[in-house]
PDB file of C-alpha atoms in Angstrom:
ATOM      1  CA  UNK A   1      82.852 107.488  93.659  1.00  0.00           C
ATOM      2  CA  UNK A   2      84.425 110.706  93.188  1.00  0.00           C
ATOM      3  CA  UNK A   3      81.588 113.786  94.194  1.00  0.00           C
ATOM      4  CA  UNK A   4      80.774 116.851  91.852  1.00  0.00           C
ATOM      5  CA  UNK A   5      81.354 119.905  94.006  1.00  0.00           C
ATOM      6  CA  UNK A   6      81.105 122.599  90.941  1.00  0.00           C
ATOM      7  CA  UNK A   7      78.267 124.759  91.016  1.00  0.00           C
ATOM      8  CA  UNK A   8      77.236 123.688  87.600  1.00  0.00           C
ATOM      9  CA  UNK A   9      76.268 119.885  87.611  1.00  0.00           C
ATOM     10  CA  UNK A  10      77.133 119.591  83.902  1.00  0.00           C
ATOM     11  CA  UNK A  11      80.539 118.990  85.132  1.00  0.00           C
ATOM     12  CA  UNK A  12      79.859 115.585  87.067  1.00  0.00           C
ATOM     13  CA  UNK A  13      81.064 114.090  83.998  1.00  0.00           C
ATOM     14  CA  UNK A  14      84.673 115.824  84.080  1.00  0.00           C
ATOM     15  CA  UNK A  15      84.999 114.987  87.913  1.00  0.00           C
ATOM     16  CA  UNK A  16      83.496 111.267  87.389  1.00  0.00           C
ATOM     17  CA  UNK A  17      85.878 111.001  84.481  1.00  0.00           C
ATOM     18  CA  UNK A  18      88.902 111.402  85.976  1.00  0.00           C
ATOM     19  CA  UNK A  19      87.463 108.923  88.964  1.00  0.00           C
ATOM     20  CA  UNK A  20      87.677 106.870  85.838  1.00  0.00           C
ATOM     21  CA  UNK A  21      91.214 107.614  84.480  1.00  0.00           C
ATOM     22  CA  UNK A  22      92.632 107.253  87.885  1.00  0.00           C
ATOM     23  CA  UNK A  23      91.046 104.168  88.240  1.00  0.00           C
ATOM     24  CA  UNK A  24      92.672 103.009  84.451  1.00  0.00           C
ATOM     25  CA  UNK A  25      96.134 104.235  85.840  1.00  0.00           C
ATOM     26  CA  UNK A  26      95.647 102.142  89.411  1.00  0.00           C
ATOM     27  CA  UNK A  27      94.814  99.075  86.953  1.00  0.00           C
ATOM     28  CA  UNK A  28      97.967  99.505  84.904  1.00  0.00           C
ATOM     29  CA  UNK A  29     100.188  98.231  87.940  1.00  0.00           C
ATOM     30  CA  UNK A  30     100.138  94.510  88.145  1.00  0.00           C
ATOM     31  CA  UNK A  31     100.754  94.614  92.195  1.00  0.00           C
ATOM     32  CA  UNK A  32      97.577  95.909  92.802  1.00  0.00           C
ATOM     33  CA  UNK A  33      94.363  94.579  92.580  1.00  0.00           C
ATOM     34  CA  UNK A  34      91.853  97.648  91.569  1.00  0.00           C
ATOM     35  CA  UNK A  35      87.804  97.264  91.649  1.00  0.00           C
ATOM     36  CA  UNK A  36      85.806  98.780  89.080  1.00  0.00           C
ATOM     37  CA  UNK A  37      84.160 101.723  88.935  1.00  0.00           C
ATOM     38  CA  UNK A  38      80.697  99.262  88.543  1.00  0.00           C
ATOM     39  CA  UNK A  39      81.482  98.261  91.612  1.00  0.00           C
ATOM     40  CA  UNK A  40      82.289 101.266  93.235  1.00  0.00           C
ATOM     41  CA  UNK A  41      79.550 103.199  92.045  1.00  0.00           C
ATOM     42  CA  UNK A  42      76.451 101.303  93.732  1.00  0.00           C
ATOM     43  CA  UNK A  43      78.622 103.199  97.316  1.00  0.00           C
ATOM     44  CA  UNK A  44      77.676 106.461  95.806  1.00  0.00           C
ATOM     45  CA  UNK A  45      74.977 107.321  98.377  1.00  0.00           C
ATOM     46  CA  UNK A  46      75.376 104.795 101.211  1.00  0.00           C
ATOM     47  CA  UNK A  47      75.924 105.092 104.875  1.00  0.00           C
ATOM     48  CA  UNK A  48      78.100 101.871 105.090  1.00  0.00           C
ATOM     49  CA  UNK A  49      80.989 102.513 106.857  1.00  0.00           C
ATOM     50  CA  UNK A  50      84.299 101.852 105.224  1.00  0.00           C
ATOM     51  CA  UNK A  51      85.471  98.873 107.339  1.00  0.00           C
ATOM     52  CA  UNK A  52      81.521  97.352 106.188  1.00  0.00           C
ATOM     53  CA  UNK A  53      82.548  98.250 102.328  1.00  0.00           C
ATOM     54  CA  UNK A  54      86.055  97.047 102.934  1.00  0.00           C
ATOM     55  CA  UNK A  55      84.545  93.645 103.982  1.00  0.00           C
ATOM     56  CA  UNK A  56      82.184  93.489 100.739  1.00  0.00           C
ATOM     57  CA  UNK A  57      84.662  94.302  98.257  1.00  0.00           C
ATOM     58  CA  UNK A  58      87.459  92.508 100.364  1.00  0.00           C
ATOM     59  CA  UNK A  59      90.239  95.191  99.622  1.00  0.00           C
ATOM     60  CA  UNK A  60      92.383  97.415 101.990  1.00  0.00           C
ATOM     61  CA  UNK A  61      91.781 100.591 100.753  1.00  0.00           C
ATOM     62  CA  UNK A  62      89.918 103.523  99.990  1.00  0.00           C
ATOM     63  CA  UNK A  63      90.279 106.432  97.329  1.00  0.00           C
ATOM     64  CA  UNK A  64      87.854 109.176  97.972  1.00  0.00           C
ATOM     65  CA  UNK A  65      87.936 112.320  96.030  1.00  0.00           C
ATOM     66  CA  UNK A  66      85.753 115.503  95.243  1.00  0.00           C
ATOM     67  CA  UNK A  67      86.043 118.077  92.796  1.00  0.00           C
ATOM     68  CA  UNK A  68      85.454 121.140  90.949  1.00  0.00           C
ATOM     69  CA  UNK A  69      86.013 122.966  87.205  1.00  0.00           C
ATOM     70  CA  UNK A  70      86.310 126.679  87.673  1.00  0.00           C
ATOM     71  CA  UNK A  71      86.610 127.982  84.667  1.00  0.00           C
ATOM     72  CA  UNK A  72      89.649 126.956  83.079  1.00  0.00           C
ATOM     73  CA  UNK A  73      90.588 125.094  86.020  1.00  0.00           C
ATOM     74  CA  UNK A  74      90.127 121.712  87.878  1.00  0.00           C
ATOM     75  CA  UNK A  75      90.358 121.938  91.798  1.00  0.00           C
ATOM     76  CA  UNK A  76      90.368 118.216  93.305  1.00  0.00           C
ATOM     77  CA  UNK A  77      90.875 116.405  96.843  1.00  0.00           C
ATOM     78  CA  UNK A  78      92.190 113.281  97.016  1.00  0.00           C
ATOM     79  CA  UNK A  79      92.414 111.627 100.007  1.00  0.00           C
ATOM     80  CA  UNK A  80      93.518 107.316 100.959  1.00  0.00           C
ATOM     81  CA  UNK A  81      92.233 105.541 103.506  1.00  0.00           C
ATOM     82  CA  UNK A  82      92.578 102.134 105.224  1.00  0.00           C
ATOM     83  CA  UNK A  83      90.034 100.487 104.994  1.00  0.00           C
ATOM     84  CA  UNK A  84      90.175  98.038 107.876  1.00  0.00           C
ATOM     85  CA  UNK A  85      91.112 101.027 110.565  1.00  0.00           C
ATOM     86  CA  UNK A  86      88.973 103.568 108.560  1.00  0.00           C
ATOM     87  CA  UNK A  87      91.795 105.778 109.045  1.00  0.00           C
ATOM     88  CA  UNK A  88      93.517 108.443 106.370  1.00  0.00           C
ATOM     89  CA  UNK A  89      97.189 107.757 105.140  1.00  0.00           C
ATOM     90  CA  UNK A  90      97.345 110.299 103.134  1.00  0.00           C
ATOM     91  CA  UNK A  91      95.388 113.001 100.869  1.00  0.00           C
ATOM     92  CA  UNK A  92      96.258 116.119  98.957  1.00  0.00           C
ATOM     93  CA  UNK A  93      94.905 118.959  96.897  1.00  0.00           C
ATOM     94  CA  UNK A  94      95.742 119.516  93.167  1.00  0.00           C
ATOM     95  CA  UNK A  95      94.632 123.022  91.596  1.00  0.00           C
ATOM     96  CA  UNK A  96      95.329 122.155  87.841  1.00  0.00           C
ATOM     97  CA  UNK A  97      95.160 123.693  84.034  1.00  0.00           C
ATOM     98  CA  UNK A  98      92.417 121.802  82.191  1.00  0.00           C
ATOM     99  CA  UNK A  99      94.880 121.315  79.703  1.00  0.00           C
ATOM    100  CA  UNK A 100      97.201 119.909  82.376  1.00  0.00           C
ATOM    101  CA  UNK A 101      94.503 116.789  83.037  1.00  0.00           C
ATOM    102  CA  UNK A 102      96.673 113.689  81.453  1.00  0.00           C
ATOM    103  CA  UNK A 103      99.169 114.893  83.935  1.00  0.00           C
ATOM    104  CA  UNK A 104      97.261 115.082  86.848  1.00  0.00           C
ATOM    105  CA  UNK A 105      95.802 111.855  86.366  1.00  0.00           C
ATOM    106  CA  UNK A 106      98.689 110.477  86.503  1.00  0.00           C
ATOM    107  CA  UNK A 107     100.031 112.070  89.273  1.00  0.00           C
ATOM    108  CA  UNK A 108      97.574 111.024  91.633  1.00  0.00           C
ATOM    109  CA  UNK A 109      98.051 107.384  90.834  1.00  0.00           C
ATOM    110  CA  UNK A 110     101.623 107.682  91.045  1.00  0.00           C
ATOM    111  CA  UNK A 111     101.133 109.151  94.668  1.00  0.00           C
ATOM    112  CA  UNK A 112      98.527 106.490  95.422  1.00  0.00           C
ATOM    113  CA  UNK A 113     100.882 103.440  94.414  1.00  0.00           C
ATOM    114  CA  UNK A 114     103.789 105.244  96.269  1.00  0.00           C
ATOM    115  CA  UNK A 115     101.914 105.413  99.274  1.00  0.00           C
ATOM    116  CA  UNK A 116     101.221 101.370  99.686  1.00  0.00           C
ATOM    117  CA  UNK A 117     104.451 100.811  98.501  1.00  0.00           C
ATOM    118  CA  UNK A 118     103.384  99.443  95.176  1.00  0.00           C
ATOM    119  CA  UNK A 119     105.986  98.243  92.712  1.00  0.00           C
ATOM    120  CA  UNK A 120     105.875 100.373  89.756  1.00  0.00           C
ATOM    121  CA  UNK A 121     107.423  98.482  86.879  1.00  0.00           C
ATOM    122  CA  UNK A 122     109.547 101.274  83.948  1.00  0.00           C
ATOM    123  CA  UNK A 123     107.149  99.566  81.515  1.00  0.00           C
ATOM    124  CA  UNK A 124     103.420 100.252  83.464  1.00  0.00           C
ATOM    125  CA  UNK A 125     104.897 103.877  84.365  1.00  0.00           C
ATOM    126  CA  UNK A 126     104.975 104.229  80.622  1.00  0.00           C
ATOM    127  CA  UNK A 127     101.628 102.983  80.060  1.00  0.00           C
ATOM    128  CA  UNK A 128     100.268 105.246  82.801  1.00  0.00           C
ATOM    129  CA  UNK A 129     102.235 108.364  81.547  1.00  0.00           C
ATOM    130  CA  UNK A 130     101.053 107.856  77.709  1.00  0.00           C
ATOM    131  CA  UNK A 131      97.979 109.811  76.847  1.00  0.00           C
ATOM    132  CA  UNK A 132      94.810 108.701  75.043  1.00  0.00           C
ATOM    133  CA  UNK A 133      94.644 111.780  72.738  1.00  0.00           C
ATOM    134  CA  UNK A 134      96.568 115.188  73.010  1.00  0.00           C
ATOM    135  CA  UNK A 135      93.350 116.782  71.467  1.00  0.00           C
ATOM    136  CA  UNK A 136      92.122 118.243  74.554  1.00  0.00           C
ATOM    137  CA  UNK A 137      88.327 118.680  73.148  1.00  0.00           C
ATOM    138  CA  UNK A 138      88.101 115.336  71.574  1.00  0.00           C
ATOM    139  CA  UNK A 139      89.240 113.963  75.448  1.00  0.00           C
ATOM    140  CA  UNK A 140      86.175 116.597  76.807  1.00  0.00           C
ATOM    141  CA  UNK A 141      83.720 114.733  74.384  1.00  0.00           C
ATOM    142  CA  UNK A 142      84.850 111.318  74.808  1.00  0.00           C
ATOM    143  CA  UNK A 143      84.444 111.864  79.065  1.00  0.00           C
ATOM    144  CA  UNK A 144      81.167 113.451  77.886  1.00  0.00           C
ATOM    145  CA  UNK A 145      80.728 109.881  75.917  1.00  0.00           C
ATOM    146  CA  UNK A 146      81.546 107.932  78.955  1.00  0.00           C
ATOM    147  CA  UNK A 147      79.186 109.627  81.305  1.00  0.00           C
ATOM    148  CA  UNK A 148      76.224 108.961  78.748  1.00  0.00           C
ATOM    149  CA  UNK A 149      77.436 105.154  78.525  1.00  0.00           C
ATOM    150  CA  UNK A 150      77.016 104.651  82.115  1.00  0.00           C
ATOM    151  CA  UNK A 151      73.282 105.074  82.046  1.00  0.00           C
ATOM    152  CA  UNK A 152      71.475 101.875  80.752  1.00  0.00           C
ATOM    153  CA  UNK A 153      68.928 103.502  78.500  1.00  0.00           C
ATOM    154  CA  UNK A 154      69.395 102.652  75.124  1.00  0.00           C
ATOM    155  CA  UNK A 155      68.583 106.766  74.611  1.00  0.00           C
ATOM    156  CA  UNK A 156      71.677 107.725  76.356  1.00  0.00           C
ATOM    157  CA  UNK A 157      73.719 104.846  74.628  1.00  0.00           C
ATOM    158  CA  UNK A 158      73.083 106.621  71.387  1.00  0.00           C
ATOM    159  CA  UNK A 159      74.119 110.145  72.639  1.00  0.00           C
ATOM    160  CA  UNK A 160      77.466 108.452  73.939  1.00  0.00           C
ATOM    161  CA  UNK A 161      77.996 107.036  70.585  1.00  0.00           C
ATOM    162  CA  UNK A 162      77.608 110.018  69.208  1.00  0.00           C
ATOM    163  CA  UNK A 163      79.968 111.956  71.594  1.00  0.00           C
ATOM    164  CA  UNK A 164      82.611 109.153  70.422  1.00  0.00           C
ATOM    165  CA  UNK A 165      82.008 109.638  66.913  1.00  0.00           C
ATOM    166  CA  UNK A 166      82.606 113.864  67.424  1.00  0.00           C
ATOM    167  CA  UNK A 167      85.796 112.871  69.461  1.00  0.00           C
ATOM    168  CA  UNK A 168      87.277 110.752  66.545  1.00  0.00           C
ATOM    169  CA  UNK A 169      86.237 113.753  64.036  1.00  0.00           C
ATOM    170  CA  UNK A 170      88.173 115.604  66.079  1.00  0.00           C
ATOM    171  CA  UNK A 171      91.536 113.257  66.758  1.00  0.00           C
ATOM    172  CA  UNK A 172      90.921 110.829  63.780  1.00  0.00           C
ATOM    173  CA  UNK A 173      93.727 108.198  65.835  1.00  0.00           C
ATOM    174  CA  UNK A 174      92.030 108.295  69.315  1.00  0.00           C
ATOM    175  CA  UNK A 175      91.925 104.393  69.737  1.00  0.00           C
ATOM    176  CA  UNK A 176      89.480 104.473  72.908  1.00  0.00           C
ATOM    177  CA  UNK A 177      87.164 106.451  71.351  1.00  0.00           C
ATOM    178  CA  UNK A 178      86.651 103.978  68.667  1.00  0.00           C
ATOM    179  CA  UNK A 179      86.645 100.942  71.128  1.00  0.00           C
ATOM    180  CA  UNK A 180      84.021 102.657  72.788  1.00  0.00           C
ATOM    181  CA  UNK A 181      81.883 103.350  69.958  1.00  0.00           C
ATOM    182  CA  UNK A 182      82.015  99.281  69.581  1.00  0.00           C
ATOM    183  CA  UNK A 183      81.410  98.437  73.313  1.00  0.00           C
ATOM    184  CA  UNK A 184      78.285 100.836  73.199  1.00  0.00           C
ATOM    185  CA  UNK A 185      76.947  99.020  70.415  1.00  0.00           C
ATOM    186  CA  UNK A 186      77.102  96.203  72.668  1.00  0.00           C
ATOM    187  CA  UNK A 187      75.904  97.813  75.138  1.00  0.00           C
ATOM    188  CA  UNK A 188      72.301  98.510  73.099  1.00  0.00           C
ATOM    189  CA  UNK A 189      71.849  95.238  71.840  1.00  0.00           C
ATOM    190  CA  UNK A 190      71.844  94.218  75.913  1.00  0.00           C
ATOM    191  CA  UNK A 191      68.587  96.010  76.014  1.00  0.00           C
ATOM    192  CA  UNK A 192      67.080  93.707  72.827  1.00  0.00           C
ATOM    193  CA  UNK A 193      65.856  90.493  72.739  1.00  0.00           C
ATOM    194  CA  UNK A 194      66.964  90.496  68.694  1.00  0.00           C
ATOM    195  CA  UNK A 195      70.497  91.260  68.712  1.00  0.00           C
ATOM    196  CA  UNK A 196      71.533  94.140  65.930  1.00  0.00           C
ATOM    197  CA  UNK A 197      74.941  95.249  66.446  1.00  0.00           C
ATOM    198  CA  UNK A 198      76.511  92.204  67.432  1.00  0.00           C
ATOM    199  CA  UNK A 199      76.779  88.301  67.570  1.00  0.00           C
TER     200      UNK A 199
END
C-alpha cells in the first residue's frame, strides 16, 4: 500500500487513490498478473519481509510508493522491487499538477510494464490512456467515494454513496461513479441478514 506522507491526513485518500488507479492501469495489460489492492492492503503495517510476502502472494514483484499533495500539487515516489532478491530495479519521483493526475497515473504504469518487459498491446495502451472523467472535482469526490467504500461499516458505505452521487452531479456520464454507487449498495446489504438493495 501506497503511504500518506502529507501533513494533512485528509489526503490519504488522494495518495491511496492513485495506489488504486495504478493498480487499474497494471490490470489493463493481459501479460501481467496484478493482485488486488484487498490483498495488498492487509501488508500495510507488517514487518514481513518482501521475499516472505512474495511467497504468500506468489508474485515477483513489488510496487511501493509514498506521497504527498502540496497545495496544488502531488509529489510521489515510486519505486519496483524484486521480490525474490528484495532488491530495487527501478524507482522515480514525479512532482505533478493535480490537474495533470490521469496522466501521471498512467505514466507510472507505463514505466512499471516497461521495466519487466511487459507486452503492451495498441489496444490496452488505449484503455490505460482513456480517462474516467475530465471533471477534475467529480474524480476528487469519487477517490473521496472510494476511500469511504473501503471501510466495512455500513456508516461509511452511505457517505461513499453519497460522494458518488455528488461526482455524477458533477460529470452526469462518469460510468464508474455510477457502478460504484451499485457495488456499494451491495456492499451494505453484506452487513444484513435481510437483503435490501439486492438479490
Amino acid at each position: 500500500p501506497f503511504k500518506n506522507e502529507s501533513s494533512d491526513s485528509t489526503n490519504v485518500y488522494l495518495i491511496n487513490g492513485l495506489m488504486e488507479s495504478t493498480l487499474g492501469s497494471l490490470q489493463k495489460i493481459k501479460d501481467l498478473r496484478v493482485i488486488s489492492r484487498t490483498s495488498s492492503e492487509k501488508y500495510r503495517d507488517t514487518r514481513k519481509s518482501i521475499p516472505e510476502m512474495a511467497k504468500e502472494l506468489n508474485v515477483s514483484y513489488f510496487v511501493e510508493g509514498s506521497g504527498q499533495k502540496i497545495g496544488d500539487k502531488i509529489v510521489l515516489n515510486i519505486q519496483l522491487i524484486d521480490a525474490n532478491s528484495d532488491r530495487h530495479l527501478w524507482s522515480a519521483q514525479y512532482n505533478r499538477e493535480t490537474k495533470d493526475i490521469f496522466q501521471l497515473q498512467e505514466e507510472i504504469a507505463k514505466s512499471i510494464a516497461e521495466e519487466i518487459k511487459a507486452i503492451i498491446t495498441p489496444e490496452e495502451e488505449n484503455r490505460i490512456r482513456k480517462k474516467p472523467t475530465d471533471n477534475l472535482v467529480a474524480y476528487d469526490l469519487f477517490l473521496k467515494g472510494k476511500a469511504a467504500q473501503a471501510i466495512p461499516d455500513t456508516v461509511y458505505q452511505q457517505k461513499a454513496i453519497q460522494y458518488f452521487i455528488e461526482a455524477t452531479q458533477h460529470d452526469s456520464q462518469f460510468a464508474m461513479a455510477y457502478a460504484e454507487i451499485a457495488i456499494t449498495y451491495y456492499y451494505i446489504d453484506i452487513f444484513h441478514v435481510g437483503r435490501k438493495y439486492s438479490n
